[in-house]
Coordinates of C-alpha atoms and ligand atoms in Angstrom, one line a residue:
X1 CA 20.5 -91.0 -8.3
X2 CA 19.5 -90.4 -12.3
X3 CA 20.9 -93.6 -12.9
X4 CA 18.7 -95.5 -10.6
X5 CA 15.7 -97.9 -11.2
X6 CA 12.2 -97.6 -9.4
X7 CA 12.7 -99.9 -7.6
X8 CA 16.2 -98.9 -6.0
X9 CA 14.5 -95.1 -5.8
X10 CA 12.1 -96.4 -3.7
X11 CA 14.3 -99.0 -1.2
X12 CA 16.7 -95.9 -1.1
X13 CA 13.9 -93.6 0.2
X14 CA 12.7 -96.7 2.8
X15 CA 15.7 -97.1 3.9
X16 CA 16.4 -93.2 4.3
X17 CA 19.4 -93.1 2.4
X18 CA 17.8 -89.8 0.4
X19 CA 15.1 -88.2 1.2
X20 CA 12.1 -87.4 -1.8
X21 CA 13.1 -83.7 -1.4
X22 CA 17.2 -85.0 -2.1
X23 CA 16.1 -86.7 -5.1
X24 CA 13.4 -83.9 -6.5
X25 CA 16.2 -81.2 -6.1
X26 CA 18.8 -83.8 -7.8
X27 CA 16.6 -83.9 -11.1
X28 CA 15.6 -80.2 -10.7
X29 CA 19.4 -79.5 -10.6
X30 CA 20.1 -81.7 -13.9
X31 CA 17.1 -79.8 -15.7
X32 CA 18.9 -76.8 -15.1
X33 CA 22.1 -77.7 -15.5
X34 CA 21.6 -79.7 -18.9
X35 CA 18.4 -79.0 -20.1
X36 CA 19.2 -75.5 -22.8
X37 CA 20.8 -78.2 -24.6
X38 CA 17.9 -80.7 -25.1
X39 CA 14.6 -78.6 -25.0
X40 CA 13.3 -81.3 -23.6
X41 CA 10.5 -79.2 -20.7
X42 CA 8.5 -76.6 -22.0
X43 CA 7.4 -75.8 -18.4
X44 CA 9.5 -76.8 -15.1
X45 CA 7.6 -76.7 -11.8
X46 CA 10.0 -76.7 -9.0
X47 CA 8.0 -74.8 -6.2
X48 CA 5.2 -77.8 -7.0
X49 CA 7.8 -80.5 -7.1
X50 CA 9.6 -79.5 -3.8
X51 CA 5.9 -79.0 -1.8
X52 CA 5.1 -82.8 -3.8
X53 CA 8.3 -84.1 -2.1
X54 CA 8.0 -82.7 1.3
X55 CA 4.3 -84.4 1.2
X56 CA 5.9 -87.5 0.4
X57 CA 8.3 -87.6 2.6
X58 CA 5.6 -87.3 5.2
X59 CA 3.7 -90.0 3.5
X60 CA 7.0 -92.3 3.7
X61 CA 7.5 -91.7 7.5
X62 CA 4.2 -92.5 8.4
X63 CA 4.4 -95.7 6.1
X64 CA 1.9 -95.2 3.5
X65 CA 4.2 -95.1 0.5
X66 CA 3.3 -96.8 -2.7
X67 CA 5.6 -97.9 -5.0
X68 CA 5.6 -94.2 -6.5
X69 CA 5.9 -92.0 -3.5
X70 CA 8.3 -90.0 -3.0
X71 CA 9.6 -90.5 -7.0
X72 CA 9.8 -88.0 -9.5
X73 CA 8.0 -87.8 -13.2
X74 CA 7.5 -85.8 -15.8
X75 CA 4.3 -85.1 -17.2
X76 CA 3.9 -84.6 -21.2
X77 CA 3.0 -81.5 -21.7
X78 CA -0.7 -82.5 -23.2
X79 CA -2.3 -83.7 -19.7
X80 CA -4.2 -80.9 -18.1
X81 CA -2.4 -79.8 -14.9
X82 CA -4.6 -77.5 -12.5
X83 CA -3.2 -73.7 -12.3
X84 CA 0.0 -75.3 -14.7
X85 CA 0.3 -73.9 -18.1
X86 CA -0.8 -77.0 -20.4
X87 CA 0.2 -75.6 -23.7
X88 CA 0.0 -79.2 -25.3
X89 CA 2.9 -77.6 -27.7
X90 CA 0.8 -75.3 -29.6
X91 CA 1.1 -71.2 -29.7
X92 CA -2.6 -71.6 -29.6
X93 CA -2.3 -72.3 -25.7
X94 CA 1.1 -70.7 -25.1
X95 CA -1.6 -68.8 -22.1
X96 CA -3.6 -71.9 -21.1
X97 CA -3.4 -72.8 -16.9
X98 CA -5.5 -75.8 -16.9
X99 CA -8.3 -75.4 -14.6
X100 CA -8.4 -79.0 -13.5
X101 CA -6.1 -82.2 -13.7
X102 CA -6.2 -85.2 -15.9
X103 CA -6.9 -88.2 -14.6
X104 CA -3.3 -89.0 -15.4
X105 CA -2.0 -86.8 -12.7
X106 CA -4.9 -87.1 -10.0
X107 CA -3.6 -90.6 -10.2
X108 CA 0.4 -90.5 -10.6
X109 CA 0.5 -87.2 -8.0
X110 CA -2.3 -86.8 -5.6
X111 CA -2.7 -90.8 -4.8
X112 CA 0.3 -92.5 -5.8
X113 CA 2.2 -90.2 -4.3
X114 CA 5.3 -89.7 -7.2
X115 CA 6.5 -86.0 -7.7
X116 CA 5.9 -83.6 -10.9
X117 CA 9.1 -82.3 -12.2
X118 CA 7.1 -80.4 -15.2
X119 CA 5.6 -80.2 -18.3
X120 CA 7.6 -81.9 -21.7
X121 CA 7.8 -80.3 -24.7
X122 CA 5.9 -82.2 -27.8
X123 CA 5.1 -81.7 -31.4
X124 CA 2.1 -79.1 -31.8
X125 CA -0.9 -80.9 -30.3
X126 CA 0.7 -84.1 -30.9
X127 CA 1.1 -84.1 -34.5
X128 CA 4.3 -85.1 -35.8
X129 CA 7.2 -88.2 -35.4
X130 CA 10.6 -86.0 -35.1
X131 CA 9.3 -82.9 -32.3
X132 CA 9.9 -80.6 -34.7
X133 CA 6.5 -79.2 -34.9
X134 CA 6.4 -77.8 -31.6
X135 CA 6.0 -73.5 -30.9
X136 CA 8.7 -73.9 -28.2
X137 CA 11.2 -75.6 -30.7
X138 CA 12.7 -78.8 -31.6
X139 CA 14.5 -81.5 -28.9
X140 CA 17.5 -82.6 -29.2
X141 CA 18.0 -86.2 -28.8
X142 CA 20.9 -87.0 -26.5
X143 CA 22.3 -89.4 -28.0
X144 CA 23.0 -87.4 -31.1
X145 CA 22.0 -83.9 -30.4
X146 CA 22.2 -83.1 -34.0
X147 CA 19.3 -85.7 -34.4
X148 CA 15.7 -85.6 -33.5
X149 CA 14.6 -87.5 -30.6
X150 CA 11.6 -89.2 -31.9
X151 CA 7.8 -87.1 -31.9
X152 CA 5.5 -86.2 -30.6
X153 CA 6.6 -87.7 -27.0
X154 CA 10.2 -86.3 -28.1
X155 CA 10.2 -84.0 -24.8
X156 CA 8.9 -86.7 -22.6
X157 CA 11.8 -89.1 -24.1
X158 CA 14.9 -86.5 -24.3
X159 CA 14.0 -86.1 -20.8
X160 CA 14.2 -89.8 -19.4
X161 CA 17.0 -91.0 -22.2
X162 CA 19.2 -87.5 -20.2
X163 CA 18.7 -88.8 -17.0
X164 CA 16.5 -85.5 -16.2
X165 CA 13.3 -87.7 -15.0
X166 CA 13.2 -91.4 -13.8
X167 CA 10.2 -91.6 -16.3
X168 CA 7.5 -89.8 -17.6
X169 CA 4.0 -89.5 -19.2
X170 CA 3.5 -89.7 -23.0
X171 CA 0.5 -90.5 -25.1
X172 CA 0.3 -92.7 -28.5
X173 CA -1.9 -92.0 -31.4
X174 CA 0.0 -93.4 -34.3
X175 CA 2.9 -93.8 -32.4
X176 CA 4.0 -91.2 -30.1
X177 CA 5.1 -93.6 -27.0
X178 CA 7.2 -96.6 -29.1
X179 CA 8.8 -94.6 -31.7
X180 CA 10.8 -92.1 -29.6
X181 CA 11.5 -94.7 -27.4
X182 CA 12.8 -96.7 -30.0
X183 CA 14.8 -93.7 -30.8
X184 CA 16.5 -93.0 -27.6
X185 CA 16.8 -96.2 -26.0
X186 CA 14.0 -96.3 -23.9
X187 CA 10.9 -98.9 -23.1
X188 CA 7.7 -97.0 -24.0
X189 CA 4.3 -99.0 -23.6
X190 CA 1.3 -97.7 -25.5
X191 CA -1.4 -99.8 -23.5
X192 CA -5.1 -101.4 -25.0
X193 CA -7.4 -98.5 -26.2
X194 CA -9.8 -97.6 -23.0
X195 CA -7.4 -98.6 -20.4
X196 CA -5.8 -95.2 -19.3
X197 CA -8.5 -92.4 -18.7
X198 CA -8.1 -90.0 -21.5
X199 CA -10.0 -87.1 -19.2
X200 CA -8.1 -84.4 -19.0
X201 CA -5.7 -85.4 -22.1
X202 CA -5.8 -82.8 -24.9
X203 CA -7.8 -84.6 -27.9
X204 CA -6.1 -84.8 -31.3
X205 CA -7.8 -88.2 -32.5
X206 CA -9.9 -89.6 -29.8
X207 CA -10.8 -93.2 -31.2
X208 CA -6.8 -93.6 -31.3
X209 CA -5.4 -91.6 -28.2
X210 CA -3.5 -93.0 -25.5
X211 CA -1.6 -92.3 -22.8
X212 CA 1.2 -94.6 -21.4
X213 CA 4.6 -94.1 -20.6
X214 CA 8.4 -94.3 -21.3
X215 CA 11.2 -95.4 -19.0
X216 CA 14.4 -97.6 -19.1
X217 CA 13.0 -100.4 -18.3
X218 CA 10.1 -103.0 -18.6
X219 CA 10.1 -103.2 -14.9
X220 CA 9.8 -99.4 -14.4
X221 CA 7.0 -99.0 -16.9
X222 CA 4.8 -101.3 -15.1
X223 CA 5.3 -99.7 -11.9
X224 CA 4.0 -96.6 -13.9
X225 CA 1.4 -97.5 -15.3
X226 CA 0.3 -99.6 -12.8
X227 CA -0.6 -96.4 -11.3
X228 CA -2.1 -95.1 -13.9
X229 CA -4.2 -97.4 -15.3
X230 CA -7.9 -98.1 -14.6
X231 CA -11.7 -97.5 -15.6
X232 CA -12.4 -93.6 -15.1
X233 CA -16.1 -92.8 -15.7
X234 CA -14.9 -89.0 -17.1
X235 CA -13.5 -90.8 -19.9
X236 CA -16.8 -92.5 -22.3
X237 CA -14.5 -94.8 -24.0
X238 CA -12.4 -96.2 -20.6
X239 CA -12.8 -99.6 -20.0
X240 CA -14.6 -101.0 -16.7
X241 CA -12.5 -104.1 -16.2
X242 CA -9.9 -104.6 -13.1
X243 CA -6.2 -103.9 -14.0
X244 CA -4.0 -106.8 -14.3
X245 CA -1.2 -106.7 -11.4
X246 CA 1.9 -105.7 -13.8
X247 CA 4.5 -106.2 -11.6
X248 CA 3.6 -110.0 -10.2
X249 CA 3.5 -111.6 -13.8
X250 CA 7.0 -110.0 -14.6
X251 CA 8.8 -112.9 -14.4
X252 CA 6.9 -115.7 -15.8
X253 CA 8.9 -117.8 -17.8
X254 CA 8.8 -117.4 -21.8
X255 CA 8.5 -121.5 -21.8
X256 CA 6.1 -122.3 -25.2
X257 CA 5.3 -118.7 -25.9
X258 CA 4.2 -118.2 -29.7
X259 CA 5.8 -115.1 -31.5
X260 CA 4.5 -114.2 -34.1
X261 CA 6.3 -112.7 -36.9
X262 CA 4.6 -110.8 -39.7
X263 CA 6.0 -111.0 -42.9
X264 CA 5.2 -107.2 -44.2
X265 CA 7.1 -106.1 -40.9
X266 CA 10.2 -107.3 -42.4
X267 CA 9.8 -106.5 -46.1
X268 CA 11.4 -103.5 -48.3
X269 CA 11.8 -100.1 -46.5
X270 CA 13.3 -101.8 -43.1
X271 CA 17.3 -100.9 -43.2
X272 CA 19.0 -104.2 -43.2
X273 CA 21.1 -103.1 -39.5
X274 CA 18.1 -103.3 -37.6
X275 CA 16.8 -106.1 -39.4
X276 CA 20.3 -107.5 -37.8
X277 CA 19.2 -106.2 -34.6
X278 CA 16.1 -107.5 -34.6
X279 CA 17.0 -110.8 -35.8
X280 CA 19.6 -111.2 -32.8
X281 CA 16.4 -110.2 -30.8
X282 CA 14.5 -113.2 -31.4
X283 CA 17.2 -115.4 -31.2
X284 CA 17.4 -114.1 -27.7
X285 CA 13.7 -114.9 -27.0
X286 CA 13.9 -118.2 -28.2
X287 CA 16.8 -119.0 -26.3
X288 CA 14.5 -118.0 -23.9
X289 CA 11.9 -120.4 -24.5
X290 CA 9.9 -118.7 -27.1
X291 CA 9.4 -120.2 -30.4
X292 CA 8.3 -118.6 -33.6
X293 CA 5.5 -119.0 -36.1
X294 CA 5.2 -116.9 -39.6
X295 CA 2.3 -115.3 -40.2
X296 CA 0.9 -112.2 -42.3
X297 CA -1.0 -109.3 -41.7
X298 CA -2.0 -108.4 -45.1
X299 CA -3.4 -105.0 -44.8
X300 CA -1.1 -103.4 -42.5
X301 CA 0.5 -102.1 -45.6
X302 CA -2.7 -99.7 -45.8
X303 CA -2.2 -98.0 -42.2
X304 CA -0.5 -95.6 -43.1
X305 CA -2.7 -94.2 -45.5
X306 CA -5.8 -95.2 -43.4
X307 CA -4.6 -93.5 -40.2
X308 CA -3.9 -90.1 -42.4
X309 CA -7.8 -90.2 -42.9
X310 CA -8.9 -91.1 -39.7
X311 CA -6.9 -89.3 -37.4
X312 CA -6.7 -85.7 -39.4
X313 CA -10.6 -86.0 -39.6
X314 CA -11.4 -86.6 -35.6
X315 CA -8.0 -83.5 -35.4
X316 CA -10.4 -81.3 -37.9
X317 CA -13.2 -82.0 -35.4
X318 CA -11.6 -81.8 -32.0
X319 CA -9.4 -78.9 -32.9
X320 CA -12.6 -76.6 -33.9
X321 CA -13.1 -76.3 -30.3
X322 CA -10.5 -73.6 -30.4
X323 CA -11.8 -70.8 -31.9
X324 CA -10.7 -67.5 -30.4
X325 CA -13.7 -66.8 -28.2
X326 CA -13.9 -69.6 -25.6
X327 CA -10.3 -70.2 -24.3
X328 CA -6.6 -70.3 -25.9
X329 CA -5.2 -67.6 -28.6
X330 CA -7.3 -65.0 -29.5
X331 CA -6.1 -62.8 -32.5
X332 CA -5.8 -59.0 -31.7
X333 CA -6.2 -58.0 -35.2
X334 CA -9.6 -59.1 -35.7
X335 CA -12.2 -56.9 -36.4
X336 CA -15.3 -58.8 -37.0
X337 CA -16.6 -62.2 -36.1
X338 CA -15.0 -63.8 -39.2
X339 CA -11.5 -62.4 -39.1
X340 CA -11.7 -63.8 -35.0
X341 CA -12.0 -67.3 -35.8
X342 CA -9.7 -66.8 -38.9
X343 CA -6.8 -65.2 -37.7
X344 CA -7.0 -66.4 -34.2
X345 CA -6.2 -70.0 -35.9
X346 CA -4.2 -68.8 -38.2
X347 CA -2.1 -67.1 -35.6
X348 CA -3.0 -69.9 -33.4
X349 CA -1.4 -73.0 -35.2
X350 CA 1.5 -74.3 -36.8
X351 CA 2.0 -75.3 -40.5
X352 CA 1.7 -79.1 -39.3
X353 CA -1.5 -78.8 -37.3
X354 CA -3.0 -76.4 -40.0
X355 CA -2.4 -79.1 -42.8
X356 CA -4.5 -81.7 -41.2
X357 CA -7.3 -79.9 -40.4
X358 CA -7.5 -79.3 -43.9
X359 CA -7.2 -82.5 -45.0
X360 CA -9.7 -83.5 -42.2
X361 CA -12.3 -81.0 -43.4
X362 CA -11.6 -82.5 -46.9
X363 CA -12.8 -86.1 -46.0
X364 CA -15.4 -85.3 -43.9
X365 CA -16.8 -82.9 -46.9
X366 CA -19.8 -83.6 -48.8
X367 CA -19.2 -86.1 -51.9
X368 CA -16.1 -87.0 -50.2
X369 CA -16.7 -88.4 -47.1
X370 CA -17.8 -91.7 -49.0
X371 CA -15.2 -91.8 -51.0
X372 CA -12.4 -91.4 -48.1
X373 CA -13.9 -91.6 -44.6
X374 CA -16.4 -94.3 -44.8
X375 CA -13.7 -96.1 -46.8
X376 CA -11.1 -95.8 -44.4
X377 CA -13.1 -97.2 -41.4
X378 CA -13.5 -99.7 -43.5
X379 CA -9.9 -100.8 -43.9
X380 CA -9.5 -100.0 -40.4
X381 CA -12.0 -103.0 -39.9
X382 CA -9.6 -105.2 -41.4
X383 CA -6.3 -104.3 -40.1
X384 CA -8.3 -105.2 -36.8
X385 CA -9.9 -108.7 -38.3
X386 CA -6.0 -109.1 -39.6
X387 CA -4.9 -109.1 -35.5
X388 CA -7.5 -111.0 -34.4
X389 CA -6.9 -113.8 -36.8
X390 CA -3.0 -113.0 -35.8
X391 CA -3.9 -114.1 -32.1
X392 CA -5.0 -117.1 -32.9
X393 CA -1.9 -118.4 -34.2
X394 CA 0.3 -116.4 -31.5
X395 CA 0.7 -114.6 -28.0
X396 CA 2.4 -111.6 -29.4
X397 CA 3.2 -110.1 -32.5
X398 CA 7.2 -108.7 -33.2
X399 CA 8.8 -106.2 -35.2
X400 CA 10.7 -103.6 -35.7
X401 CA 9.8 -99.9 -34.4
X402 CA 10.8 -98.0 -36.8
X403 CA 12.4 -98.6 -40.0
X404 CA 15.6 -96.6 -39.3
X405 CA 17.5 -94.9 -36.3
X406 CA 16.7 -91.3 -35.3
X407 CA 17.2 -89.1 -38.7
X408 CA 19.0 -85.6 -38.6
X409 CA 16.7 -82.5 -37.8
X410 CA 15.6 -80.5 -40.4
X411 CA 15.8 -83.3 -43.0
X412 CA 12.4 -84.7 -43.3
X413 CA 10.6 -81.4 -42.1
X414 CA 9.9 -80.4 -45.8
X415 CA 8.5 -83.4 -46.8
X416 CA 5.6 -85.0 -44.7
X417 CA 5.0 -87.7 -47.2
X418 CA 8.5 -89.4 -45.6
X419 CA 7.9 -88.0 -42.1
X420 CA 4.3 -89.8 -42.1
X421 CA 5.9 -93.1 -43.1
X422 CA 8.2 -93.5 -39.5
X423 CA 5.1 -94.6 -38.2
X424 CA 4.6 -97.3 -40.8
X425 CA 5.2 -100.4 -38.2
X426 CA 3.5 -98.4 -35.1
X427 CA 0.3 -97.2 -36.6
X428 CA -1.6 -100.7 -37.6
X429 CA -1.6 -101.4 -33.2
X430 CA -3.7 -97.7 -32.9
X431 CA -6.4 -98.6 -35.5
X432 CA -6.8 -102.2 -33.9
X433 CA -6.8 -100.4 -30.6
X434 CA -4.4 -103.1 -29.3
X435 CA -1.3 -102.6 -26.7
X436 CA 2.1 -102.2 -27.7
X437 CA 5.6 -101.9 -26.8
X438 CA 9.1 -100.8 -27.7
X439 CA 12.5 -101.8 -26.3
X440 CA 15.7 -101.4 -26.5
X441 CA 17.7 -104.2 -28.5
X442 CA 20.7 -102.9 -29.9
X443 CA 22.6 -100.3 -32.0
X444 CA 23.5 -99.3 -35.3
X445 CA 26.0 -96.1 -35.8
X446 CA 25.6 -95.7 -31.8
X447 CA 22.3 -94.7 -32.2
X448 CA 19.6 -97.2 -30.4
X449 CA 17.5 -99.3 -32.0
X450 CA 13.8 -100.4 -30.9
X451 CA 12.5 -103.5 -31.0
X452 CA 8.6 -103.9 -31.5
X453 CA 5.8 -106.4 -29.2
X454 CA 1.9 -106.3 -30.1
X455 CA -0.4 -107.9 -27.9
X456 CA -4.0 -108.6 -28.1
X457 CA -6.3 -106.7 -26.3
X458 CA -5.9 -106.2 -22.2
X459 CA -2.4 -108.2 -22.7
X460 CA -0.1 -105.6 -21.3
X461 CA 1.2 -107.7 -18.7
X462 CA 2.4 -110.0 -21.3
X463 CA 3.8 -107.7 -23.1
X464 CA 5.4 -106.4 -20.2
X465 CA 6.4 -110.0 -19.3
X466 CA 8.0 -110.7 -22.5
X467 CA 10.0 -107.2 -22.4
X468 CA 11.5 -107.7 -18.7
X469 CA 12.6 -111.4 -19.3
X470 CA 14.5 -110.2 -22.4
X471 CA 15.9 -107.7 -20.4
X472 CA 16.7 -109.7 -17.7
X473 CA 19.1 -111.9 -20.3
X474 CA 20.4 -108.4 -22.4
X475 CA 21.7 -105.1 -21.3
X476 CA 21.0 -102.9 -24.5
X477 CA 18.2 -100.8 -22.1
X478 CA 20.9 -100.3 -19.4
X479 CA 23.0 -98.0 -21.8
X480 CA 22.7 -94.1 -21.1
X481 CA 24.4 -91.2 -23.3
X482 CA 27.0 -89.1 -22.2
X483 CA 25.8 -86.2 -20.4
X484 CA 25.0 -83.1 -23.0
X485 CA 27.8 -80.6 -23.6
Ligands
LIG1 N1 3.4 -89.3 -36.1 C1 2.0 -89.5 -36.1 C2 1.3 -88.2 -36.4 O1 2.0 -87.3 -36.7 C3 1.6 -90.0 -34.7 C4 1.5 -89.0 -33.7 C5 1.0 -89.5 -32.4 O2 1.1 -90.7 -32.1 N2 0.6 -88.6 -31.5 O3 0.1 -88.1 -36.4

């Protein structure tokens, strides 16, 4: 049943050849049996699962399934889940039960119907690309347990690459969704800023969060989020505009499409195997019907250094919510007011998360905000006048994910400089606010390798489109890893 797609999950419940409360106990039993070795839940909920599959079940016999029903998913652990702990990685809510639900999982559980398994681990309130960040420890990605998965989904992936959830949740700030997808060979979409409510998702940098989702195919993402798309008037910044039916434009025919294919996506730093893979890639597309058109996006060379302004400033910001008093850790040593706020964070956070709220608080300071915020919004405004002028040339914009396959743990954790860089292709689509995607497309060393769309704004479906007919002509997403040992 692990190795199913949505689609066969769903005719097998129609047709009663398993029943939702077969298949939740089937994942439930591959959490436990495999999941010491990957880390990948943080919290699992089986009494919720079980009562979520007996209600579907119902819902199935008296015909009002959705495509969802019945179906389990896990939820990143940084979506609020009512009387769940939502920890969102960090010591600093190791005690937190959610008093309501995101959004997120109003709309995958209580309407569409689909199961929570539990709650993924992450890296420590989202910050980080390898999971290593996280209080409950690292993940293991399965196809190398000696490597890292991918962060800060690396829970959320571990658990889908394993076969332990059909798909689940993520969120994408930098690049949280595509880059440990690329690294376990998954599909991850990270959809237009403002088109999945962000109510109930823990802020780390709120004019760059998103939630989306990773599974093995293009076909099962768009199910997904599907569901979990739409305007949500909690969420300020969601976007009042219908959602584009997914699933109908899958198969539309790649006849004349325009990829684009920027030049400082494929210059020094990218290994030369997955340029390989990622050459084969486009021959594939163009075989296809695709053609290809050359074209530069000359200041995505500064998002890296632009999003390490931006996003630890809005972190600084959003993270001085937690402050001892209100909710989450609260220091027993303190004494006075001061030492409360001071060693409840200090207790309270990681080395990772503690960093950028320094270097947020330094670029939002006096005499330096000038000098680094104001000028990094401003380079932000190109890297988004560099897509728009990309579009007009092209339908969708390809790369590589990442420059490598997934490192060894441990080895970048001393040096954030290099960790900060594995999000060198993935963070220029977060500051335009633009969808993305990753997909499988090959291997290098058996470890998978991710191949990179762009779209312009609202243009998931094409996106998806473009990712289900290449999978429809390859079979690189259909590969699983061994079972952990
Ligand atoms: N790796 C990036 C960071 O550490 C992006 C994380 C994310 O997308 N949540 O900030």
């Amino acid at each position: 049943m692990h190795t199913l797609s949505f689609r066969q999950l769903a005719d097998g419940l129609r047709s009663k050849q398993f029943s939702s409360q077969d298949l939740t106990r089937h994942f439930l039993g591959r959490i436990a049996a495999l999941d010491s070795k990957l880390n990948s839940f943080i919290t699992v909920t089986p009494e919720i699962a079980l009562e979520q599959a007996k209600a579907a079940d119902a819902r199935l016999a008296a015909g009002k399934a959705t495509a969802l029903t019945g179906i389990p998913i896990a939820q990143k652990d940084i979506f609020c889940t009512r009387g769940v702990r939502t920890s969102c990685g960090s010591r600093m809510l190791d005690k937190f039960i959610a008093p309501y639900d995101a959004t997120v999982v109003t709309k995958l559980h209580a309407e569409a119907g689909s199961v929570m398994l539990g709650k993924c681990n992450m890296d420590e309130f989202a910050m980080g690309s390898s999971n290593e960040t996280s209080w409950y420890g690292q993940v293991k990605n399965p196809w190398d347990p000696t490597r890292v998965p991918g962060g800060s989904s690396g829970g959320s992936v571990a658990a889908v690459a394993a076969g332990l959830a059909p798909a689940a949740t993520a969120t994408d700030t930098g690049g949280s969704i595509r880059q440990p997808a690329a690294l376990t060979n998954l599909t991850g979409i990270k959809p237009t800023y403002g088109r999945v409510s962000r109510f109930g998702m823990i802020a780390f940098a709120s004019s760059l969060d998103q939630g989306g989702v990773v599974a093995h195919s293009a076909e099962d993402s768009a199910l997904v989020l599907q569901a979990m798309a739409g305007f949500d008037p909690r969420d300020s910044t969601s976007v009042d505009r219908p959602v584009d039916d997914y699933l109908a434009g899958l198969d539309r025919p790649l006849d004349g499409l325009r990829i684009g294919l920027p030049r400082e996506y494929f210059a020094e730093g990218l290994a030369p195997a997955i340029r390989t893979c990622i050459d084969e890639a486009i021959r594939e597309l163009q075989k296809l019907g695709a053609r290809t058109v050359e074209l530069s996006l000359p200041h995505a060379p500064l998002s890296v250094p632009t999003y390490y302004v931006v996003a630890p400033a809005e972190a600084s910001s959003n993270l001085a919510r937690f402050d001892g008093v209100r909710y989450g850790h609260r220091s027993e040593e303190a004494r006075t007011l001061e030492e409360l706020y001071k060693k409840s964070r200090g207790e309270g956070f990681g080395p990772e998360v503690q960093r950028r709220i320094m270097i947020g608080t330094y670029v939002l300071s006096h005499g330096y905000y000038d000098a680094y915020y104001l000028q990094a919004q401003k380079v932000r405004k190109l890297i988004y006048e560099d897509f728009r002028k990309a579009f007009e040339q092209c339908d969708v914009v390809l790369g590589p994910t990442t420059t490598d396959v997934a490192f060894e743990l441990g080895s970048k954790s001393d040096d954030p400089v290099s960790m900060y860089l594995n999000d060198i292709y993935t963070i220029a689509a977060n500051l335009a606010g633009i969808p993305a995607m990753s997909l499988p497309c090959g291997f290098v060393r058996g470890l998978p390798v991710g191949l990179q769309l762009m779209g312009n704004f609202f243009e998931e479906g094409r996106l998806l489109n473009v990712a289900h007919r290449y999978q429809q002509a390859t079979d690189w997403h259909t590969r699983r890893p061994p079972d952990p040992s």
